[in-house]
Each structure stands twice: as C-alpha cells, then as structure tokens.
PDB file of C-alpha atoms and ligand atoms in Angstrom:
ATOM      1  CA  MET A 752       0.000   0.000   0.000  1.00 96.00           C
ATOM      2  CA  PRO A 753       1.246   3.517  -0.763  1.00 98.00           C
ATOM      3  CA  LEU A 754       2.314   5.820   2.057  1.00 98.00           C
ATOM      4  CA  VAL A 755       0.154   8.980   2.143  1.00 98.00           C
ATOM      5  CA  GLY A 756       1.001  12.010   4.289  1.00 98.00           C
ATOM      6  CA  VAL A 757      -2.093  13.788   5.605  1.00 99.00           C
ATOM      7  CA  THR A 758      -2.585  17.008   7.545  1.00 98.00           C
ATOM      8  CA  ILE A 759      -5.816  18.305   9.063  1.00 98.00           C
ATOM      9  CA  TYR A 760      -5.721  22.043   9.798  1.00 98.00           C
ATOM     10  CA  LYS A 761      -6.875  21.348  13.358  1.00 98.00           C
ATOM     11  CA  PHE A 762      -8.304  18.196  14.884  1.00 98.00           C
ATOM     12  CA  ASP A 763     -10.740  20.080  17.103  1.00 96.00           C
ATOM     13  CA  ASP A 764     -12.732  21.499  14.186  1.00 98.00           C
ATOM     14  CA  ASN A 765     -16.118  19.821  14.510  1.00 96.00           C
ATOM     15  CA  PHE A 766     -16.707  19.260  10.786  1.00 97.00           C
ATOM     16  CA  MET A 767     -13.123  18.228  10.020  1.00 98.00           C
ATOM     17  CA  SER A 768     -13.298  15.505  12.656  1.00 97.00           C
ATOM     18  CA  PHE A 769     -15.869  13.765  10.435  1.00 97.00           C
ATOM     19  CA  VAL A 770     -13.725  14.225   7.340  1.00 98.00           C
ATOM     20  CA  ARG A 771     -10.816  12.730   9.279  1.00 98.00           C
ATOM     21  CA  ARG A 772     -12.872   9.719  10.295  1.00 97.00           C
ATOM     22  CA  ALA A 773     -13.804   9.104   6.642  1.00 97.00           C
ATOM     23  CA  ILE A 774     -10.149   9.401   5.631  1.00 98.00           C
ATOM     24  CA  GLU A 775      -9.128   6.809   8.193  1.00 98.00           C
ATOM     25  CA  THR A 776     -11.912   4.423   7.226  1.00 97.00           C
ATOM     26  CA  ASN A 777     -11.283   4.626   3.511  1.00 97.00           C
ATOM     27  CA  ALA A 778      -7.532   4.286   3.974  1.00 98.00           C
ATOM     28  CA  GLU A 779      -7.862   0.945   5.749  1.00 97.00           C
ATOM     29  CA  ASP A 780      -7.478  -1.027   2.539  1.00 96.00           C
ATOM     30  CA  LYS A 781      -5.984   1.645   0.273  1.00 97.00           C
ATOM     31  CA  ALA A 782      -3.108   3.445   1.918  1.00 98.00           C
ATOM     32  CA  LYS A 783      -0.875   3.666   4.922  1.00 98.00           C
ATOM     33  CA  LEU A 784      -1.331   7.069   6.513  1.00 98.00           C
ATOM     34  CA  ILE A 785       0.814   9.502   8.409  1.00 98.00           C
ATOM     35  CA  LEU A 786      -1.836  11.746   9.959  1.00 98.00           C
ATOM     36  CA  ASN A 787      -0.982  15.139  11.465  1.00 98.00           C
ATOM     37  CA  ASP A 788      -2.891  17.687  13.514  1.00 98.00           C
ATOM     38  CA  SER A 789      -1.598  21.067  12.301  1.00 98.00           C
ATOM     39  CA  GLN A 790      -3.157  22.747  15.351  1.00 98.00           C
ATOM     40  CA  ASN A 791      -4.211  25.792  13.350  1.00 98.00           C
ATOM     41  CA  ASP A 792      -0.553  26.759  12.870  1.00 98.00           C
ATOM     42  CA  GLN A 793       0.725  27.089   9.301  1.00 98.00           C
ATOM     43  CA  ALA A 794       4.401  27.055  10.358  1.00 98.00           C
ATOM     44  CA  LYS A 795       3.761  23.785  12.145  1.00 98.00           C
ATOM     45  CA  GLN A 796       2.060  22.383   9.061  1.00 98.00           C
ATOM     46  CA  ASN A 797       5.012  23.337   6.866  1.00 98.00           C
ATOM     47  CA  GLU A 798       7.303  21.386   9.196  1.00 98.00           C
ATOM     48  CA  GLN A 799       4.956  18.412   9.173  1.00 98.00           C
ATOM     49  CA  VAL A 800       5.044  18.361   5.388  1.00 98.00           C
ATOM     50  CA  GLU A 801       8.852  18.415   5.403  1.00 98.00           C
ATOM     51  CA  MET A 802       8.905  15.634   7.969  1.00 98.00           C
ATOM     52  CA  MET A 803       6.545  13.500   5.871  1.00 98.00           C
ATOM     53  CA  ILE A 804       8.603  14.083   2.746  1.00 98.00           C
ATOM     54  CA  SER A 805      11.718  12.978   4.598  1.00 98.00           C
ATOM     55  CA  LYS A 806       9.867   9.828   5.650  1.00 98.00           C
ATOM     56  CA  GLY A 807       9.320   9.027   1.983  1.00 98.00           C
ATOM     57  CA  VAL A 808       5.583   9.591   1.470  1.00 98.00           C
ATOM     58  CA  ASP A 809       4.296   8.667  -1.992  1.00 98.00           C
ATOM     59  CA  SER A 810       1.728  11.454  -2.002  1.00 98.00           C
ATOM     60  CA  LEU A 811       0.371  14.221   0.230  1.00 99.00           C
ATOM     61  CA  ALA A 812      -3.230  15.053   1.195  1.00 99.00           C
ATOM     62  CA  ILE A 813      -3.281  18.516   2.730  1.00 99.00           C
ATOM     63  CA  ASN A 814      -5.974  20.475   4.533  1.00 98.00           C
ATOM     64  CA  LEU A 815      -4.254  23.853   4.663  1.00 98.00           C
ATOM     65  CA  VAL A 816      -4.309  26.004   7.764  1.00 98.00           C
ATOM     66  CA  ASP A 817      -4.090  29.167   5.688  1.00 97.00           C
ATOM     67  CA  PRO A 818      -5.530  28.874   2.160  1.00 95.00           C
ATOM     68  CA  GLN A 819      -2.960  31.472   1.068  1.00 95.00           C
ATOM     69  CA  ALA A 820      -0.084  29.146   2.054  1.00 97.00           C
ATOM     70  CA  ALA A 821      -0.694  26.668  -0.771  1.00 98.00           C
ATOM     71  CA  SER A 822       2.318  27.883  -2.751  1.00 98.00           C
ATOM     72  CA  THR A 823       4.695  27.022   0.109  1.00 98.00           C
ATOM     73  CA  ILE A 824       3.400  23.449   0.238  1.00 98.00           C
ATOM     74  CA  ILE A 825       3.351  23.126  -3.553  1.00 98.00           C
ATOM     75  CA  GLU A 826       6.975  24.175  -3.752  1.00 98.00           C
ATOM     76  CA  LYS A 827       8.021  21.513  -1.245  1.00 98.00           C
ATOM     77  CA  ALA A 828       6.089  18.785  -3.071  1.00 98.00           C
ATOM     78  CA  LYS A 829       7.189  19.911  -6.518  1.00 98.00           C
ATOM     79  CA  ASN A 830      10.876  19.875  -5.562  1.00 98.00           C
ATOM     80  CA  GLU A 831      10.581  16.191  -4.688  1.00 98.00           C
ATOM     81  CA  ASP A 832       8.096  15.362  -7.474  1.00 98.00           C
ATOM     82  CA  ILE A 833       5.473  14.249  -4.930  1.00 98.00           C
ATOM     83  CA  PRO A 834       1.827  14.426  -6.041  1.00 98.00           C
ATOM     84  CA  LEU A 835      -0.403  16.566  -3.884  1.00 98.00           C
ATOM     85  CA  VAL A 836      -4.123  16.589  -3.100  1.00 98.00           C
ATOM     86  CA  PHE A 837      -5.542  19.567  -1.226  1.00 98.00           C
ATOM     87  CA  PHE A 838      -8.901  19.191   0.433  1.00 98.00           C
ATOM     88  CA  ASN A 839     -11.484  21.412   2.163  1.00 98.00           C
ATOM     89  CA  LYS A 840      -9.550  24.707   1.892  1.00 97.00           C
ATOM     90  CA  GLU A 841      -9.269  25.546  -1.771  1.00 97.00           C
ATOM     91  CA  PRO A 842      -6.065  27.149  -3.033  1.00 97.00           C
ATOM     92  CA  SER A 843      -6.231  29.941  -5.606  1.00 97.00           C
ATOM     93  CA  LYS A 844      -6.452  29.113  -9.319  1.00 97.00           C
ATOM     94  CA  GLU A 845      -2.964  30.455  -9.784  1.00 97.00           C
ATOM     95  CA  ASP A 846      -1.562  28.070  -7.175  1.00 98.00           C
ATOM     96  CA  MET A 847      -3.518  25.130  -8.558  1.00 98.00           C
ATOM     97  CA  THR A 848      -2.150  25.625 -12.061  1.00 98.00           C
ATOM     98  CA  SER A 849       1.437  26.115 -10.854  1.00 98.00           C
ATOM     99  CA  TYR A 850       1.917  22.350 -10.390  1.00 98.00           C
ATOM    100  CA  ASP A 851       0.558  19.676 -12.720  1.00 98.00           C
ATOM    101  CA  LYS A 852       0.547  17.023  -9.975  1.00 98.00           C
ATOM    102  CA  CYS A 853      -1.838  18.908  -7.740  1.00 98.00           C
ATOM    103  CA  TRP A 854      -5.595  18.367  -7.268  1.00 98.00           C
ATOM    104  CA  PHE A 855      -8.406  19.545  -5.001  1.00 98.00           C
ATOM    105  CA  VAL A 856     -11.266  17.780  -3.218  1.00 98.00           C
ATOM    106  CA  GLY A 857     -14.026  19.993  -1.867  1.00 97.00           C
ATOM    107  CA  THR A 858     -17.353  21.411  -2.854  1.00 96.00           C
ATOM    108  CA  ASP A 859     -18.900  23.796  -5.314  1.00 92.00           C
ATOM    109  CA  THR A 860     -18.247  26.608  -2.867  1.00 91.00           C
ATOM    110  CA  PRO A 861     -21.071  29.112  -3.542  1.00 93.00           C
ATOM    111  CA  ALA A 862     -23.648  26.313  -3.763  1.00 95.00           C
ATOM    112  CA  ALA A 863     -23.930  25.957   0.016  1.00 95.00           C
ATOM    113  CA  ALA A 864     -24.788  29.612   0.360  1.00 95.00           C
ATOM    114  CA  ILE A 865     -27.369  29.536  -2.397  1.00 97.00           C
ATOM    115  CA  ILE A 866     -29.039  26.521  -0.793  1.00 97.00           C
ATOM    116  CA  GLN A 867     -28.865  28.192   2.623  1.00 97.00           C
ATOM    117  CA  GLY A 868     -30.439  31.307   1.114  1.00 98.00           C
ATOM    118  CA  GLU A 869     -33.253  29.204  -0.298  1.00 97.00           C
ATOM    119  CA  VAL A 870     -33.877  27.605   3.103  1.00 97.00           C
ATOM    120  CA  ILE A 871     -34.104  31.109   4.598  1.00 98.00           C
ATOM    121  CA  VAL A 872     -36.522  32.304   1.889  1.00 98.00           C
ATOM    122  CA  LYS A 873     -38.834  29.305   2.152  1.00 97.00           C
ATOM    123  CA  SER A 874     -39.028  29.345   5.940  1.00 97.00           C
ATOM    124  CA  TRP A 875     -39.439  33.140   6.125  1.00 98.00           C
ATOM    125  CA  LYS A 876     -42.363  32.980   3.721  1.00 98.00           C
ATOM    126  CA  GLU A 877     -43.960  30.206   5.766  1.00 97.00           C
ATOM    127  CA  HIS A 878     -43.644  32.176   9.019  1.00 97.00           C
ATOM    128  CA  PRO A 879     -44.891  35.764   8.717  1.00 97.00           C
ATOM    129  CA  GLU A 880     -44.658  36.036  12.536  1.00 96.00           C
ATOM    130  CA  TRP A 881     -40.838  35.924  12.284  1.00 97.00           C
ATOM    131  CA  ASP A 882     -40.952  39.471  10.937  1.00 97.00           C
ATOM    132  CA  LYS A 883     -41.200  40.776  14.479  1.00 96.00           C
ATOM    133  CA  ASN A 884     -41.277  44.476  13.608  1.00 97.00           C
ATOM    134  CA  GLY A 885     -43.553  43.842  10.611  1.00 98.00           C
ATOM    135  CA  ASP A 886     -41.491  45.865   8.133  1.00 98.00           C
ATOM    136  CA  GLY A 887     -41.111  43.041   5.590  1.00 98.00           C
ATOM    137  CA  VAL A 888     -37.334  43.188   5.980  1.00 98.00           C
ATOM    138  CA  ILE A 889     -35.198  40.461   7.585  1.00 98.00           C
ATOM    139  CA  GLN A 890     -33.093  42.058  10.306  1.00 98.00           C
ATOM    140  CA  TYR A 891     -30.308  39.478  10.531  1.00 98.00           C
ATOM    141  CA  VAL A 892     -26.980  38.868  12.211  1.00 98.00           C
ATOM    142  CA  MET A 893     -24.280  36.876  10.422  1.00 98.00           C
ATOM    143  CA  LEU A 894     -21.696  34.613  12.008  1.00 98.00           C
ATOM    144  CA  LYS A 895     -18.923  34.319   9.477  1.00 98.00           C
ATOM    145  CA  GLY A 896     -16.299  31.552   9.230  1.00 98.00           C
ATOM    146  CA  GLU A 897     -12.576  32.176   8.980  1.00 97.00           C
ATOM    147  CA  PRO A 898     -11.934  35.310   6.870  1.00 96.00           C
ATOM    148  CA  GLY A 899     -10.147  34.472   3.602  1.00 94.00           C
ATOM    149  CA  HIS A 900     -11.473  30.899   3.631  1.00 96.00           C
ATOM    150  CA  PRO A 901     -13.224  30.517   0.263  1.00 95.00           C
ATOM    151  CA  ASP A 902     -16.177  28.771   1.949  1.00 96.00           C
ATOM    152  CA  ALA A 903     -16.648  31.588   4.458  1.00 97.00           C
ATOM    153  CA  GLU A 904     -16.410  34.342   1.868  1.00 97.00           C
ATOM    154  CA  ALA A 905     -18.807  32.653  -0.551  1.00 96.00           C
ATOM    155  CA  ARG A 906     -21.333  31.677   2.101  1.00 97.00           C
ATOM    156  CA  THR A 907     -21.438  35.190   3.523  1.00 98.00           C
ATOM    157  CA  THR A 908     -22.038  36.825   0.173  1.00 97.00           C
ATOM    158  CA  TYR A 909     -24.292  34.382  -1.650  1.00 97.00           C
ATOM    159  CA  SER A 910     -26.669  33.551   1.197  1.00 98.00           C
ATOM    160  CA  ILE A 911     -27.854  37.157   1.379  1.00 98.00           C
ATOM    161  CA  LYS A 912     -27.713  37.621  -2.385  1.00 98.00           C
ATOM    162  CA  THR A 913     -30.022  34.632  -2.810  1.00 98.00           C
ATOM    163  CA  VAL A 914     -32.505  35.991  -0.273  1.00 98.00           C
ATOM    164  CA  GLU A 915     -32.572  39.371  -2.004  1.00 98.00           C
ATOM    165  CA  GLU A 916     -32.866  37.829  -5.467  1.00 98.00           C
ATOM    166  CA  ASN A 917     -35.996  36.150  -4.156  1.00 98.00           C
ATOM    167  CA  GLY A 918     -37.493  39.547  -3.464  1.00 98.00           C
ATOM    168  CA  ILE A 919     -36.930  39.700   0.285  1.00 98.00           C
ATOM    169  CA  GLU A 920     -35.178  42.746   1.664  1.00 98.00           C
ATOM    170  CA  THR A 921     -32.530  42.298   4.315  1.00 98.00           C
ATOM    171  CA  GLU A 922     -30.811  44.474   6.871  1.00 98.00           C
ATOM    172  CA  GLU A 923     -27.524  43.394   8.413  1.00 98.00           C
ATOM    173  CA  LEU A 924     -27.513  44.269  12.104  1.00 98.00           C
ATOM    174  CA  GLU A 925     -24.156  42.632  12.810  1.00 98.00           C
ATOM    175  CA  ILE A 926     -21.482  40.543  11.137  1.00 98.00           C
ATOM    176  CA  GLN A 927     -18.419  39.072  12.772  1.00 98.00           C
ATOM    177  CA  THR A 928     -16.191  36.037  12.418  1.00 98.00           C
ATOM    178  CA  GLY A 929     -16.737  33.225  14.897  1.00 98.00           C
ATOM    179  CA  MET A 930     -13.868  31.291  13.253  1.00 98.00           C
ATOM    180  CA  TRP A 931     -16.135  28.252  12.682  1.00 98.00           C
ATOM    181  CA  ASP A 932     -16.178  27.748  16.462  1.00 98.00           C
ATOM    182  CA  THR A 933     -19.053  27.115  18.900  1.00 98.00           C
ATOM    183  CA  VAL A 934     -17.574  28.829  21.965  1.00 98.00           C
ATOM    184  CA  LYS A 935     -16.527  31.953  20.058  1.00 98.00           C
ATOM    185  CA  ALA A 936     -19.934  32.136  18.401  1.00 98.00           C
ATOM    186  CA  LYS A 937     -21.726  31.949  21.738  1.00 98.00           C
ATOM    187  CA  ASP A 938     -19.768  34.899  23.130  1.00 98.00           C
ATOM    188  CA  ILE A 939     -20.472  36.968  20.037  1.00 98.00           C
ATOM    189  CA  VAL A 940     -24.209  36.269  20.114  1.00 98.00           C
ATOM    190  CA  ASP A 941     -24.285  37.069  23.851  1.00 98.00           C
ATOM    191  CA  ALA A 942     -22.946  40.518  22.997  1.00 98.00           C
ATOM    192  CA  TRP A 943     -25.267  41.005  20.018  1.00 98.00           C
ATOM    193  CA  TYR A 944     -28.282  40.027  22.051  1.00 98.00           C
ATOM    194  CA  ALA A 945     -27.316  42.450  24.797  1.00 98.00           C
ATOM    195  CA  LYS A 946     -27.185  45.203  22.179  1.00 98.00           C
ATOM    196  CA  HIS A 947     -30.126  44.372  19.883  1.00 98.00           C
ATOM    197  CA  GLY A 948     -32.406  42.057  21.863  1.00 95.00           C
ATOM    198  CA  ASP A 949     -35.544  41.098  19.995  1.00 93.00           C
ATOM    199  CA  ALA A 950     -34.679  43.312  17.048  1.00 97.00           C
ATOM    200  CA  ILE A 951     -32.711  40.323  15.725  1.00 98.00           C
ATOM    201  CA  GLU A 952     -34.999  38.327  13.410  1.00 98.00           C
ATOM    202  CA  PHE A 953     -32.622  35.756  11.924  1.00 98.00           C
ATOM    203  CA  VAL A 954     -29.249  34.275  12.818  1.00 98.00           C
ATOM    204  CA  ILE A 955     -27.342  33.169   9.723  1.00 98.00           C
ATOM    205  CA  CYS A 956     -24.243  31.051  10.334  1.00 98.00           C
ATOM    206  CA  ASN A 957     -21.532  29.974   7.896  1.00 98.00           C
ATOM    207  CA  ASN A 958     -21.417  26.601   9.659  1.00 98.00           C
ATOM    208  CA  ASP A 959     -23.301  24.526  12.209  1.00 98.00           C
ATOM    209  CA  ALA A 960     -20.649  24.659  14.922  1.00 98.00           C
ATOM    210  CA  MET A 961     -21.326  28.409  15.193  1.00 98.00           C
ATOM    211  CA  ALA A 962     -25.083  27.855  14.971  1.00 98.00           C
ATOM    212  CA  LEU A 963     -24.775  25.629  18.042  1.00 98.00           C
ATOM    213  CA  GLY A 964     -23.056  28.507  19.857  1.00 98.00           C
ATOM    214  CA  ALA A 965     -25.874  30.852  18.848  1.00 98.00           C
ATOM    215  CA  ILE A 966     -28.447  28.382  20.152  1.00 98.00           C
ATOM    216  CA  ALA A 967     -26.617  28.062  23.475  1.00 98.00           C
ATOM    217  CA  SER A 968     -26.557  31.842  23.819  1.00 98.00           C
ATOM    218  CA  LEU A 969     -30.207  32.363  22.961  1.00 98.00           C
ATOM    219  CA  LYS A 970     -31.379  29.463  25.107  1.00 96.00           C
ATOM    220  CA  ALA A 971     -29.917  31.332  28.062  1.00 96.00           C
ATOM    221  CA  GLU A 972     -32.133  34.301  27.054  1.00 95.00           C
ATOM    222  CA  GLY A 973     -35.246  32.128  27.203  1.00 94.00           C
ATOM    223  CA  TYR A 974     -35.563  31.384  23.495  1.00 96.00           C
ATOM    224  CA  PHE A 975     -36.934  28.127  22.103  1.00 93.00           C
ATOM    225  CA  THR A 976     -39.519  27.771  24.823  1.00 88.00           C
ATOM    226  CA  GLY A 977     -43.135  28.828  24.372  1.00 83.00           C
ATOM    227  CA  ASP A 978     -43.443  31.269  21.490  1.00 82.00           C
ATOM    228  CA  LYS A 979     -39.984  32.839  21.837  1.00 89.00           C
ATOM    229  CA  ILE A 980     -38.559  31.797  18.483  1.00 89.00           C
ATOM    230  CA  MET A 981     -35.320  32.694  16.746  1.00 97.00           C
ATOM    231  CA  PRO A 982     -34.712  31.220  13.314  1.00 98.00           C
ATOM    232  CA  ILE A 983     -31.157  29.931  12.911  1.00 98.00           C
ATOM    233  CA  VAL A 984     -29.532  28.343   9.873  1.00 98.00           C
ATOM    234  CA  GLY A 985     -26.116  26.758   9.415  1.00 98.00           C
ATOM    235  CA  VAL A 986     -24.081  24.676   7.001  1.00 98.00           C
ATOM    236  CA  ASP A 987     -22.643  21.124   7.327  1.00 98.00           C
ATOM    237  CA  ALA A 988     -25.605  19.180   8.821  1.00 97.00           C
ATOM    238  CA  ILE A 989     -23.317  17.624  11.443  1.00 97.00           C
ATOM    239  CA  PRO A 990     -25.017  15.225  13.892  1.00 96.00           C
ATOM    240  CA  ASP A 991     -25.324  17.824  16.696  1.00 97.00           C
ATOM    241  CA  ALA A 992     -27.141  20.147  14.302  1.00 97.00           C
ATOM    242  CA  ILE A 993     -29.405  17.386  13.068  1.00 96.00           C
ATOM    243  CA  VAL A 994     -30.653  16.979  16.643  1.00 96.00           C
ATOM    244  CA  GLN A 995     -31.443  20.720  16.757  1.00 97.00           C
ATOM    245  CA  ILE A 996     -33.308  20.567  13.461  1.00 97.00           C
ATOM    246  CA  GLU A 997     -35.346  17.629  14.701  1.00 95.00           C
ATOM    247  CA  GLU A 998     -36.185  19.479  17.898  1.00 94.00           C
ATOM    248  CA  GLY A 999     -37.145  22.576  15.905  1.00 93.00           C
ATOM    249  CA  THR A1000     -34.409  24.735  17.436  1.00 95.00           C
ATOM    250  CA  MET A1001     -32.697  25.123  14.071  1.00 97.00           C
ATOM    251  CA  VAL A1002     -34.561  25.856  10.860  1.00 97.00           C
ATOM    252  CA  GLY A1003     -32.198  23.941   8.632  1.00 97.00           C
ATOM    253  CA  SER A1004     -28.704  23.373   7.388  1.00 98.00           C
ATOM    254  CA  VAL A1005     -26.879  22.412   4.231  1.00 98.00           C
ATOM    255  CA  LEU A1006     -25.332  18.987   4.057  1.00 97.00           C
ATOM    256  CA  ASN A1007     -21.588  19.325   3.560  1.00 97.00           C
ATOM    257  CA  ASP A1008     -20.737  15.744   2.771  1.00 96.00           C
ATOM    258  CA  ALA A1009     -17.791  15.065   5.093  1.00 97.00           C
ATOM    259  CA  THR A1010     -17.837  11.372   4.343  1.00 96.00           C
ATOM    260  CA  ASN A1011     -17.560  11.640   0.595  1.00 97.00           C
ATOM    261  CA  GLN A1012     -14.977  14.415   0.810  1.00 98.00           C
ATOM    262  CA  GLY A1013     -12.823  12.246   3.078  1.00 98.00           C
ATOM    263  CA  TYR A1014     -13.298   9.246   0.811  1.00 98.00           C
ATOM    264  CA  ALA A1015     -12.456  11.205  -2.323  1.00 98.00           C
ATOM    265  CA  ALA A1016      -9.324  12.697  -0.752  1.00 98.00           C
ATOM    266  CA  VAL A1017      -7.989   9.202  -0.008  1.00 98.00           C
ATOM    267  CA  ASP A1018      -9.039   7.765  -3.377  1.00 98.00           C
ATOM    268  CA  LEU A1019      -7.196  10.503  -5.244  1.00 98.00           C
ATOM    269  CA  ALA A1020      -4.141  10.521  -2.995  1.00 98.00           C
ATOM    270  CA  ALA A1021      -3.778   6.723  -3.186  1.00 98.00           C
ATOM    271  CA  ASN A1022      -4.144   6.714  -6.960  1.00 98.00           C
ATOM    272  CA  VAL A1023      -1.639   9.455  -7.636  1.00 98.00           C
ATOM    273  CA  ALA A1024       0.770   7.883  -5.134  1.00 98.00           C
ATOM    274  CA  LEU A1025       0.793   4.826  -7.417  1.00 98.00           C
ATOM    275  CA  GLY A1026       1.245   6.947 -10.520  1.00 97.00           C
ATOM    276  CA  LYS A1027      -2.313   6.286 -11.670  1.00 98.00           C
ATOM    277  CA  ASP A1028      -4.880   8.729 -12.968  1.00 98.00           C
ATOM    278  CA  PRO A1029      -6.373  10.485  -9.897  1.00 98.00           C
ATOM    279  CA  ILE A1030      -9.899   9.157 -10.464  1.00 98.00           C
ATOM    280  CA  ASP A1031      -8.901   5.732 -11.767  1.00 98.00           C
ATOM    281  CA  GLY A1032     -11.361   3.057 -10.631  1.00 97.00           C
ATOM    282  CA  THR A1033     -13.596   5.577  -8.803  1.00 97.00           C
ATOM    283  CA  ASN A1034     -16.915   7.314  -9.489  1.00 96.00           C
ATOM    284  CA  TRP A1035     -15.506  10.821  -8.963  1.00 98.00           C
ATOM    285  CA  ASN A1036     -15.325  13.435 -11.694  1.00 97.00           C
ATOM    286  CA  LEU A1037     -12.650  16.073 -12.071  1.00 98.00           C
ATOM    287  CA  ASP A1038     -13.771  19.466 -13.339  1.00 97.00           C
ATOM    288  CA  ASP A1039     -11.628  21.828 -15.407  1.00 97.00           C
ATOM    289  CA  THR A1040      -9.976  23.174 -12.240  1.00 97.00           C
ATOM    290  CA  LYS A1041      -8.606  19.710 -11.345  1.00 98.00           C
ATOM    291  CA  ALA A1042     -11.160  19.452  -8.563  1.00 98.00           C
ATOM    292  CA  VAL A1043     -13.589  16.814  -7.339  1.00 98.00           C
ATOM    293  CA  ARG A1044     -16.596  18.747  -6.038  1.00 98.00           C
ATOM    294  CA  VAL A1045     -18.963  16.839  -3.777  1.00 96.00           C
ATOM    295  CA  PRO A1046     -22.480  18.320  -3.987  1.00 94.00           C
ATOM    296  CA  TYR A1047     -24.346  20.006  -1.124  1.00 95.00           C
ATOM    297  CA  VAL A1048     -27.938  19.175  -0.145  1.00 94.00           C
ATOM    298  CA  ALA A1049     -30.480  21.357   1.713  1.00 95.00           C
ATOM    299  CA  ILE A1050     -31.484  19.756   5.026  1.00 96.00           C
ATOM    300  CA  THR A1051     -34.656  20.536   6.972  1.00 95.00           C
ATOM    301  CA  LYS A1052     -36.884  18.405   9.168  1.00 94.00           C
ATOM    302  CA  GLU A1053     -38.512  16.748   6.138  1.00 93.00           C
ATOM    303  CA  ASN A1054     -35.375  15.099   4.735  1.00 95.00           C
ATOM    304  CA  ILE A1055     -33.277  14.794   7.900  1.00 95.00           C
ATOM    305  CA  GLN A1056     -32.542  11.139   7.129  1.00 94.00           C
ATOM    306  CA  VAL A1057     -30.301  12.175   4.218  1.00 93.00           C
ATOM    307  CA  ALA A1058     -27.925  13.874   6.657  1.00 94.00           C
ATOM    308  CA  LYS A1059     -28.159  11.027   9.155  1.00 93.00           C
ATOM    309  CA  ASP A1060     -27.179   8.538   6.479  1.00 91.00           C
ATOM    310  CA  CYS A1061     -24.216  10.630   5.398  1.00 89.00           C
ATOM    311  CA  TYR A1062     -22.692  11.164   8.837  1.00 86.00           C
ATOM    312  CA  GLY A1063     -23.629   7.665   9.944  1.00 76.00           C
ATOM    313  CA  LYS A1064     -21.413   6.025   7.346  1.00 67.00           C
TER     314      LYS A1064
HETATM  315  C1  LIG B1770     -16.993  23.699   7.035  1.00 50.36           C
HETATM  316  C2  LIG B1770     -16.691  24.233   8.397  1.00 50.36           C
HETATM  317  C3  LIG B1770     -15.262  23.926   8.751  1.00 50.36           C
HETATM  318  C4  LIG B1770     -14.316  24.436   7.686  1.00 50.36           C
HETATM  319  C5  LIG B1770     -12.892  24.056   7.965  1.00 50.36           C
HETATM  320  C6  LIG B1770     -16.007  24.255   6.029  1.00 50.36           C
HETATM  321  O1  LIG B1770     -16.250  23.715   4.762  1.00 50.36           O
HETATM  322  O2  LIG B1770     -18.298  24.045   6.661  1.00 50.36           O
HETATM  323  O3  LIG B1770     -17.534  23.681   9.373  1.00 50.36           O
HETATM  324  O4  LIG B1770     -14.955  24.519   9.997  1.00 50.36           O
HETATM  325  O5  LIG B1770     -14.699  23.925   6.421  1.00 50.36           O
HETATM  326  O6  LIG B1770     -12.014  24.497   6.969  1.00 50.36           O
HETATM  327 CA1  LIG B1771     -38.337  42.818  10.047  1.00 50.36          CA
END
C-alpha cells in the first residue's frame, strides 16, 4: 500500500473531525497514513510536510491552515516530485495551475450559500410572525467563518444575495467572524443580544458549529420555549445540528458531505501515489480546475434522514 502524508488544519474542528474519520476508514485497505494535527498553525504544518517528505511519502493530502499558504506546500512537493491533493480549503487558481501534480477535493463553494439562502426564503415565507417588527425586511446577524477561507467568503455573500434575489429585503444588524467555532460564536451572540435584543430576526451562520453557539446563547435568554422563536440556519448538517433541526431549534442546514470528501481525498491521494490517474477506478469526476466537487444538499426536518445517512457512514 502507498504511504500517504495527511494534515488536518486542526483536529478540534467539529466538521473536520468527520472528514478525518472518513479518511481513516477509507484508507484501511488503500493506503498507509501519516496523519498530522496542524493545530491551526501554518508554520507547524510546513514542518509536518517536510517531515513526511523525509519519511518518503508517496503522495500528500493537505488540509491547509491558511488557504494562502498553498504555494509554500506546492513548492516543497514539486521539488521532490510528490503528487499533492488539497482538500477542504481551496487554493487559488494560480496556485492550482502552478503544479501539474496537484488536485483539489471539496465542494462547489457558492452552492452551500445559495441553498442556505433558499432555506431562509422558504421558511421566512412560511412564518410571517418571524418578521417581528412587521417591516417586511429580515433584520439578521451573520456569524462568518474564517476570513479568507473561500467557503466563508462565498457563504457570507451568496446567502444574502439569494434571499434578495428572491425579493426579500434584508438588513444586516451585525457581522463578525466566529472562526467556525461554537464557543466563540456563543460569546459573540451574547454581545449582540445584549445590544439588539428582539430586534434580531434571523441568525445566519456559515457553519453549524457556530449555529450551536448561537443556540446556546439564545437558550440562556429564554428562546426556544413557548413562542420565543429565533430562526437559525447553518451549514454542514453535522449530527449535533441534526438533533437541533429535529427538535425545531434550528430551521435547517446544508449537508456538507464530510464522508464523501474524506473518501475522495484518499481515493485521489492513493491513486496518484501509485502513478495512476487520480480518479482511476472511482466514481468521482474532475472538473476543469482539477477538482472533485462533492455536492451540497439542503437539510430541513422533512429530509433529515439524508444527513443522518451521510454522517452515519
Ligand atoms: C466547514 C466548516 C469547517 C471548515 C474548515 C467548512 O467547509 O463548513 O464547518 O470549519 O470547512 O475548513
Ligand atoms: Ca423585520
């Protein structure tokens, strides 16, 4: 079996822990792994890559800490002619084309935001009472992921764009990065609630981990009991969020298929390690940016099983 060097940008990212599990499962009969926690430190990740190269890895599968650091990793791999698969954090086009033996596994980035926007539109139309001040405008707060992360940037922009394109006006009361993190998100929403109170009509989150923080904050303010409702949406459809959707605490999420992204990363890395075509013997497709893009799916109470099946694999 080929030796594949893997880094995860940090093990304690909720969503990435599911991608990691899928990587380990799929590797069982395909590759021997060296698996590193980069602990959210790009310098550390650079060292890990050097260490793995010195151990003779046949390919690399890298979840960057900083999407802008792709060129540093590419240079190291290129010097030793080692094929490289990035996953989850997409490098720039320029970086991707700078090395022929480099591929990406992720998603169609803006799609999540468009789907999230559609979930917002549909639910808002179904619940006229959510427009608490009755002005027809959604007064929302936005918890953004890591700035500069293509997923965070796209989700922030396209979610609102989609709502507005559907003829619903919006007003941004607050936006701040919660760095994909539950605890940070809770603190931020605590502060926003202290400032705006019931003027907040929707909490839009770039991922579920932050949505969980928002729920924790608002629960402490007496929300989600009786008729005190606050619509919250996220992205990922991780198991903890699925529970919230089932209980009606969260309106919906967007399935970010951790399992298939982890599987695809290993399939590609194992193939290229053996000098094969990246998608040889698989069902994946590469687009014209050398990327496998696993589709997103809207998740609400009605189709919750789809998310359960994905994360249950
Ligand atoms: C996920 C986030 C995760 C991030 C890590 C995103 O695609 O939606 O939950 O924290 O990737 O890079
Ligand atoms: Ca309103």
